[in-house]
mmCIF file with all atom_site columns, C-alpha atoms in Angstrom:
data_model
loop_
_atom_site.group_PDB
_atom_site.id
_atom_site.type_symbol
_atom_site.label_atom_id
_atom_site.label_alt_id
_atom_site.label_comp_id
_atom_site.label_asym_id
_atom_site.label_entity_id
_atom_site.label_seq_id
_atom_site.pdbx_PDB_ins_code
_atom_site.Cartn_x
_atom_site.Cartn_y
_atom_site.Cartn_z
_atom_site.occupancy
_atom_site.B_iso_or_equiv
_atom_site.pdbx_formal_charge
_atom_site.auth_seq_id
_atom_site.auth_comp_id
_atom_site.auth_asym_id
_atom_site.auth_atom_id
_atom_site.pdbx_PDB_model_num
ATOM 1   C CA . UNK A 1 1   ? 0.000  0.000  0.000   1.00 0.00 ? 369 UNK A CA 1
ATOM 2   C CA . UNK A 1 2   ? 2.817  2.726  0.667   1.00 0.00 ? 370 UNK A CA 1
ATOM 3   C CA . UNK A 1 3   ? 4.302  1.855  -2.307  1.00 0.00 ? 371 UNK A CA 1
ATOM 4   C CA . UNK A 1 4   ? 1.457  2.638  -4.533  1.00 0.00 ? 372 UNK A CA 1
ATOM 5   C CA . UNK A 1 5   ? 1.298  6.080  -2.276  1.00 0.00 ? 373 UNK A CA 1
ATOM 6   C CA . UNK A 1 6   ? 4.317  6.707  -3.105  1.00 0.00 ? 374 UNK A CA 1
ATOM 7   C CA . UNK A 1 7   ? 4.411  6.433  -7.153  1.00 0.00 ? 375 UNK A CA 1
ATOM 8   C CA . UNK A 1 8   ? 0.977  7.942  -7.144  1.00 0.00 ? 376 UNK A CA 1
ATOM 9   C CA . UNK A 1 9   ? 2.760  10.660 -5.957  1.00 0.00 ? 377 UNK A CA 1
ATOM 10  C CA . UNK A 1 10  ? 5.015  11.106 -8.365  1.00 0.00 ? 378 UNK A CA 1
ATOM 11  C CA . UNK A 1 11  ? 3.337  13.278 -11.114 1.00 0.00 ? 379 UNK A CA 1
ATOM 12  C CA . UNK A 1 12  ? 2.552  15.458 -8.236  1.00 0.00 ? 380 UNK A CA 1
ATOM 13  C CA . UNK A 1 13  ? 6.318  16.020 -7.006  1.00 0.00 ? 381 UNK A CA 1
ATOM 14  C CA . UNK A 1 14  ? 7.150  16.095 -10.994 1.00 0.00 ? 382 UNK A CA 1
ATOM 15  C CA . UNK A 1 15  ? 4.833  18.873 -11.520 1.00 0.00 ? 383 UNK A CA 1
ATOM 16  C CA . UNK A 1 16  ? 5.913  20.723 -8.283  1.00 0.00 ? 384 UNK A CA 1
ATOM 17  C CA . UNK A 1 17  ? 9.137  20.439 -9.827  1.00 0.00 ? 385 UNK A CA 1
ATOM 18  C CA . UNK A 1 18  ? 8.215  21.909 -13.515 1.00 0.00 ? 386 UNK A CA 1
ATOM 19  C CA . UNK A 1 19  ? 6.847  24.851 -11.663 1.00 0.00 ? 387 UNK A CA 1
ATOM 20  C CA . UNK A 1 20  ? 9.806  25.585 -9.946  1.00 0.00 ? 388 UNK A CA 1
ATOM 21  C CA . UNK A 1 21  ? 11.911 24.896 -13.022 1.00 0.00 ? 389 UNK A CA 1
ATOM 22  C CA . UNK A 1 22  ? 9.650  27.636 -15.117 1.00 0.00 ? 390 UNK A CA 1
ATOM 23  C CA . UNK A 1 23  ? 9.557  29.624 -12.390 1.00 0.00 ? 391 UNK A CA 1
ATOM 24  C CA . UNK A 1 24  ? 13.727 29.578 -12.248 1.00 0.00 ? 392 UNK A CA 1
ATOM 25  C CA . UNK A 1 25  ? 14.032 29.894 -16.039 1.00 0.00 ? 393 UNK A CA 1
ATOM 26  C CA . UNK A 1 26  ? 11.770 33.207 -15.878 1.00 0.00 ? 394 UNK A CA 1
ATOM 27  C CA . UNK A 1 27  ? 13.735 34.789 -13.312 1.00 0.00 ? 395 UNK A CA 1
ATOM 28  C CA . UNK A 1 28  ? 17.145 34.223 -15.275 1.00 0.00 ? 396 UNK A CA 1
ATOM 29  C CA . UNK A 1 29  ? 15.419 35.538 -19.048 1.00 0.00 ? 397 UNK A CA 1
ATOM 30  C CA . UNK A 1 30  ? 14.545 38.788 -16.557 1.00 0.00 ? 398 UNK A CA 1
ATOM 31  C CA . UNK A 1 31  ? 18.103 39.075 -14.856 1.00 0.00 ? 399 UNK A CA 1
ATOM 32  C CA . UNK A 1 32  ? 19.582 38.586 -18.539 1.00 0.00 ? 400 UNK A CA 1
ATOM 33  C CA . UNK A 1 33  ? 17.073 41.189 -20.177 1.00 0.00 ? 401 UNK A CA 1
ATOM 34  C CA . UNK A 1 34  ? 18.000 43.565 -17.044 1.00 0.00 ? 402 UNK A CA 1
ATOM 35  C CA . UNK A 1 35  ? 21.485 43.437 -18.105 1.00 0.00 ? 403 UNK A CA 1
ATOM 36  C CA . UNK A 1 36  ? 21.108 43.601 -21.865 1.00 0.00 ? 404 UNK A CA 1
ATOM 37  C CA . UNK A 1 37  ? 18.349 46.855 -21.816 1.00 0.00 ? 405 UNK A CA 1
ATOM 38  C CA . UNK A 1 38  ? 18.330 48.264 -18.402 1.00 0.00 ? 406 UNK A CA 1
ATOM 39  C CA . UNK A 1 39  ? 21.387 47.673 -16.573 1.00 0.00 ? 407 UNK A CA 1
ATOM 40  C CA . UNK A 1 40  ? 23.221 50.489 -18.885 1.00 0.00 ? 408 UNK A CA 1
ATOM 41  C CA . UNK A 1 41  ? 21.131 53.448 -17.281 1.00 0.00 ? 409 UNK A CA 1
ATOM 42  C CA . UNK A 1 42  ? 20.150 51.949 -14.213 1.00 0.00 ? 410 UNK A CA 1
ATOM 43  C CA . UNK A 1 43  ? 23.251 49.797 -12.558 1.00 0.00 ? 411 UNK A CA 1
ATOM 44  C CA . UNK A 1 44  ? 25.454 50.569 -10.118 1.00 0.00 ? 412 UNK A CA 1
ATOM 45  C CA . UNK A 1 45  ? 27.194 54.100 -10.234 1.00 0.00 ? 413 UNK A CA 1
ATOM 46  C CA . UNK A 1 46  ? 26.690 57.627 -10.333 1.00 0.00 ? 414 UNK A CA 1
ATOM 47  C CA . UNK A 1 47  ? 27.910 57.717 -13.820 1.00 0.00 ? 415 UNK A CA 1
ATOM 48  C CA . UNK A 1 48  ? 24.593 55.496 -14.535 1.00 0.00 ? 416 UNK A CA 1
ATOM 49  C CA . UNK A 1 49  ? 21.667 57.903 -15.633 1.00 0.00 ? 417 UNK A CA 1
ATOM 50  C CA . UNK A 1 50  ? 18.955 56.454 -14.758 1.00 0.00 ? 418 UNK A CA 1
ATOM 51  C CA . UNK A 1 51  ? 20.370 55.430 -10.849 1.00 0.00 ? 419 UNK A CA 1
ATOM 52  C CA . UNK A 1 52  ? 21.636 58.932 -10.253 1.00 0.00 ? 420 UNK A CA 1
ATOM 53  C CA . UNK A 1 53  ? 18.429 60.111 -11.188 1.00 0.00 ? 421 UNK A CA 1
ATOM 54  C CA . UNK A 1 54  ? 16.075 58.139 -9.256  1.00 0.00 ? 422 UNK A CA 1
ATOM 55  C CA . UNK A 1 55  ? 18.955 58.759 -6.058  1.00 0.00 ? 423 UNK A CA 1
ATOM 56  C CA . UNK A 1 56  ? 18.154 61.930 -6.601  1.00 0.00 ? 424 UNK A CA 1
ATOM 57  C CA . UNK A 1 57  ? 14.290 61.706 -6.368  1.00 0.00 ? 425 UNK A CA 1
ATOM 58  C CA . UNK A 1 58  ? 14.777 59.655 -3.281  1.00 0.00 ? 426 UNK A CA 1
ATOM 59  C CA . UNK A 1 59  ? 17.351 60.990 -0.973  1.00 0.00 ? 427 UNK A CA 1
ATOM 60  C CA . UNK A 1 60  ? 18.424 57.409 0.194   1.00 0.00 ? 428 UNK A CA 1
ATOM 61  C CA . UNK A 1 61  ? 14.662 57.301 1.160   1.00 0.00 ? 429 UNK A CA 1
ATOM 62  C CA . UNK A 1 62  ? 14.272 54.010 -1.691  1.00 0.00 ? 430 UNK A CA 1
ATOM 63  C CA . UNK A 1 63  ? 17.253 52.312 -2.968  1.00 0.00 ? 431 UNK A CA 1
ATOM 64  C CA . UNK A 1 64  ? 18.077 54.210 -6.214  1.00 0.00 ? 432 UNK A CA 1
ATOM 65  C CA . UNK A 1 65  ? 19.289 50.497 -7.960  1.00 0.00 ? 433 UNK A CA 1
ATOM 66  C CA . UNK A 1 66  ? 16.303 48.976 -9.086  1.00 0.00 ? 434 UNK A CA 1
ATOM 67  C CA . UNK A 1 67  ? 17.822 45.342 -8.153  1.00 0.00 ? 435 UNK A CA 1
ATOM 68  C CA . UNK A 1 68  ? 17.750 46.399 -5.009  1.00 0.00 ? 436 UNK A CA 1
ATOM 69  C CA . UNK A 1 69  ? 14.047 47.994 -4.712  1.00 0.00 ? 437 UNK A CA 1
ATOM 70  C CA . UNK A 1 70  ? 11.415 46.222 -2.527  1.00 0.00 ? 438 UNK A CA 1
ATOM 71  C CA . UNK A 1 71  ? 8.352  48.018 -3.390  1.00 0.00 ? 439 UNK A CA 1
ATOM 72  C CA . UNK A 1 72  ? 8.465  47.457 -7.410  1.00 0.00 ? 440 UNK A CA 1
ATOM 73  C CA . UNK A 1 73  ? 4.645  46.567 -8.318  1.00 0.00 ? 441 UNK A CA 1
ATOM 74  C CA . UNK A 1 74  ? 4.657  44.781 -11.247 1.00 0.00 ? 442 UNK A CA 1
ATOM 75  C CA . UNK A 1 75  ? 1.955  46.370 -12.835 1.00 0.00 ? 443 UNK A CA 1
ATOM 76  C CA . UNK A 1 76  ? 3.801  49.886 -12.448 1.00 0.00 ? 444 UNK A CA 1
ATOM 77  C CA . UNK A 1 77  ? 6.825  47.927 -13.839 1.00 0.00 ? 445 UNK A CA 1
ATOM 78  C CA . UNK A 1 78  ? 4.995  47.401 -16.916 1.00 0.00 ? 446 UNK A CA 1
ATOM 79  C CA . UNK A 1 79  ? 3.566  50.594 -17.043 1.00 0.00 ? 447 UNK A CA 1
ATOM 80  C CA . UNK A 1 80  ? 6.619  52.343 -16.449 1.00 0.00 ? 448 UNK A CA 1
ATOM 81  C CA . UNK A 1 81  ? 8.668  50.542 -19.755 1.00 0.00 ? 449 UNK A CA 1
ATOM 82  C CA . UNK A 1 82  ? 5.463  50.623 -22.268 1.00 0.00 ? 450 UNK A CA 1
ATOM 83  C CA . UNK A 1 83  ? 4.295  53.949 -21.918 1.00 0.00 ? 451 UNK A CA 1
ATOM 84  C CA . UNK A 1 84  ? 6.645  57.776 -21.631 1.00 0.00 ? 452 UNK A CA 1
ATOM 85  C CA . UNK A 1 85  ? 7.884  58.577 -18.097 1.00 0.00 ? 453 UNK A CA 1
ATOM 86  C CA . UNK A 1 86  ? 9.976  61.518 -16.920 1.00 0.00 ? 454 UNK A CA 1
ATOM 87  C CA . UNK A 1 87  ? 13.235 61.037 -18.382 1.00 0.00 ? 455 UNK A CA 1
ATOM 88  C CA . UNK A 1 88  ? 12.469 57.568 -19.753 1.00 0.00 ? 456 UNK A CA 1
ATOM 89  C CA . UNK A 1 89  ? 11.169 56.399 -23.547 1.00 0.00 ? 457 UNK A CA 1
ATOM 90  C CA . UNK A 1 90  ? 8.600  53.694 -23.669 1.00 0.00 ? 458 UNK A CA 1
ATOM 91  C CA . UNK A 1 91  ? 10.251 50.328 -24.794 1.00 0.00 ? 459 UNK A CA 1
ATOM 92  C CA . UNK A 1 92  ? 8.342  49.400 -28.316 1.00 0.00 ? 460 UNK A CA 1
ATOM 93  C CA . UNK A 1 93  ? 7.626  45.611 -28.369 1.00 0.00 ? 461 UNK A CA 1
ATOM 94  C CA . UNK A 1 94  ? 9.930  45.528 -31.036 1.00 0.00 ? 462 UNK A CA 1
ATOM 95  C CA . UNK A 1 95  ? 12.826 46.287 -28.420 1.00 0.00 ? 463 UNK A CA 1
ATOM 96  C CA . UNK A 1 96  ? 11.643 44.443 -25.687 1.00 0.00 ? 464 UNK A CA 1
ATOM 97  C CA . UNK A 1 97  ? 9.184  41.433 -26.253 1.00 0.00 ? 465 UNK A CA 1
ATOM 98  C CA . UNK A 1 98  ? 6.174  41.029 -24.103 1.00 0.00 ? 466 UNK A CA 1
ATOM 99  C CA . UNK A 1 99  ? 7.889  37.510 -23.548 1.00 0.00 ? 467 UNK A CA 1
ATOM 100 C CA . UNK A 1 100 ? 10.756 39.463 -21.998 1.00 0.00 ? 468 UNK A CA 1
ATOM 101 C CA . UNK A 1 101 ? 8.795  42.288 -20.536 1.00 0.00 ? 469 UNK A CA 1
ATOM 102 C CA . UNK A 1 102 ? 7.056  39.430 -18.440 1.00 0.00 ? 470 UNK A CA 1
ATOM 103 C CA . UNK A 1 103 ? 10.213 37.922 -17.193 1.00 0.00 ? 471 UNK A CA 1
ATOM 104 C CA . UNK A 1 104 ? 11.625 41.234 -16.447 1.00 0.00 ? 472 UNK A CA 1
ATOM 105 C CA . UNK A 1 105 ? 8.542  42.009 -14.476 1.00 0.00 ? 473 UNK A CA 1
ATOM 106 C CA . UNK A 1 106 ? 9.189  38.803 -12.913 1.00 0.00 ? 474 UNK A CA 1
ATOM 107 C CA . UNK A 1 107 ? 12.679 39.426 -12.331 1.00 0.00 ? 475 UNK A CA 1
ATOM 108 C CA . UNK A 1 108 ? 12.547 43.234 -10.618 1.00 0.00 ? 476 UNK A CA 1
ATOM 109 C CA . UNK A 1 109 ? 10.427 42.487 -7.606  1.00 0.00 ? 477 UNK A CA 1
ATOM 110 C CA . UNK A 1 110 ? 12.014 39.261 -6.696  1.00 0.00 ? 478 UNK A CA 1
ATOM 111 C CA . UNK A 1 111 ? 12.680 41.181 -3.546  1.00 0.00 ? 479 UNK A CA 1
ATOM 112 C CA . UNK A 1 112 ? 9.238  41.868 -2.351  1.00 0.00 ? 480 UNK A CA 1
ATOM 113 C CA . UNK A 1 113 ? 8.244  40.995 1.056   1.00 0.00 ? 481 UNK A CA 1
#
């Protein structure tokens, strides 16, 4: 009887797994889209447009690296790269997929609580 238990329980562990897996692969097409379109203005560095400017809208009040944010909603991450913000063009689909806008909305609030 625990035997059968136990292999009827395998799809379930194998699925668990799968969603994990996806879940992994997403987060590692949004790091790499980060640091092909984003990381340029908005890394580490005052000599990095995008970071100086949003460490100078905060004052140290939010981190100015986006990797480091904890209050990145992703629907305002969306919002943010498809539509013109202060300082910031829209990304056309044609420079950033909604395939990859996905995983980078994945991707920036990984740090959420």
């Amino acid at each position: 009887m625990r035997r059968i238990a136990v292999v009827a329980s395998l799809p379930i562990l194998a699925f668990a797994n799968g969603g994990a897996a996806a879940q992994d692969a997403t987060l590692a097409l949004g790091e790499r889209i980060y640091l092909d379109k984003c990381e340029y203005c908005h890394g580490d560095g005052v000599q990095k447009g995008g970071t100086y400017v949003l460490q100078a809208r905060y004052q140290d009040a939010l981190p100015a690296l986006l990797t480091e944010r904890t209050d990145l909603a992703p629907e305002y991450i969306s919002a943010v790269l498809r539509t013109w913000t202060n300082g910031m063009a829209p990304l056309r689909p044609t420079e950033i997929s909604d395939t990859e806008l996905e995983a980078l909305v994945a991707f920036l609030p990984r740090n959420n609580a």
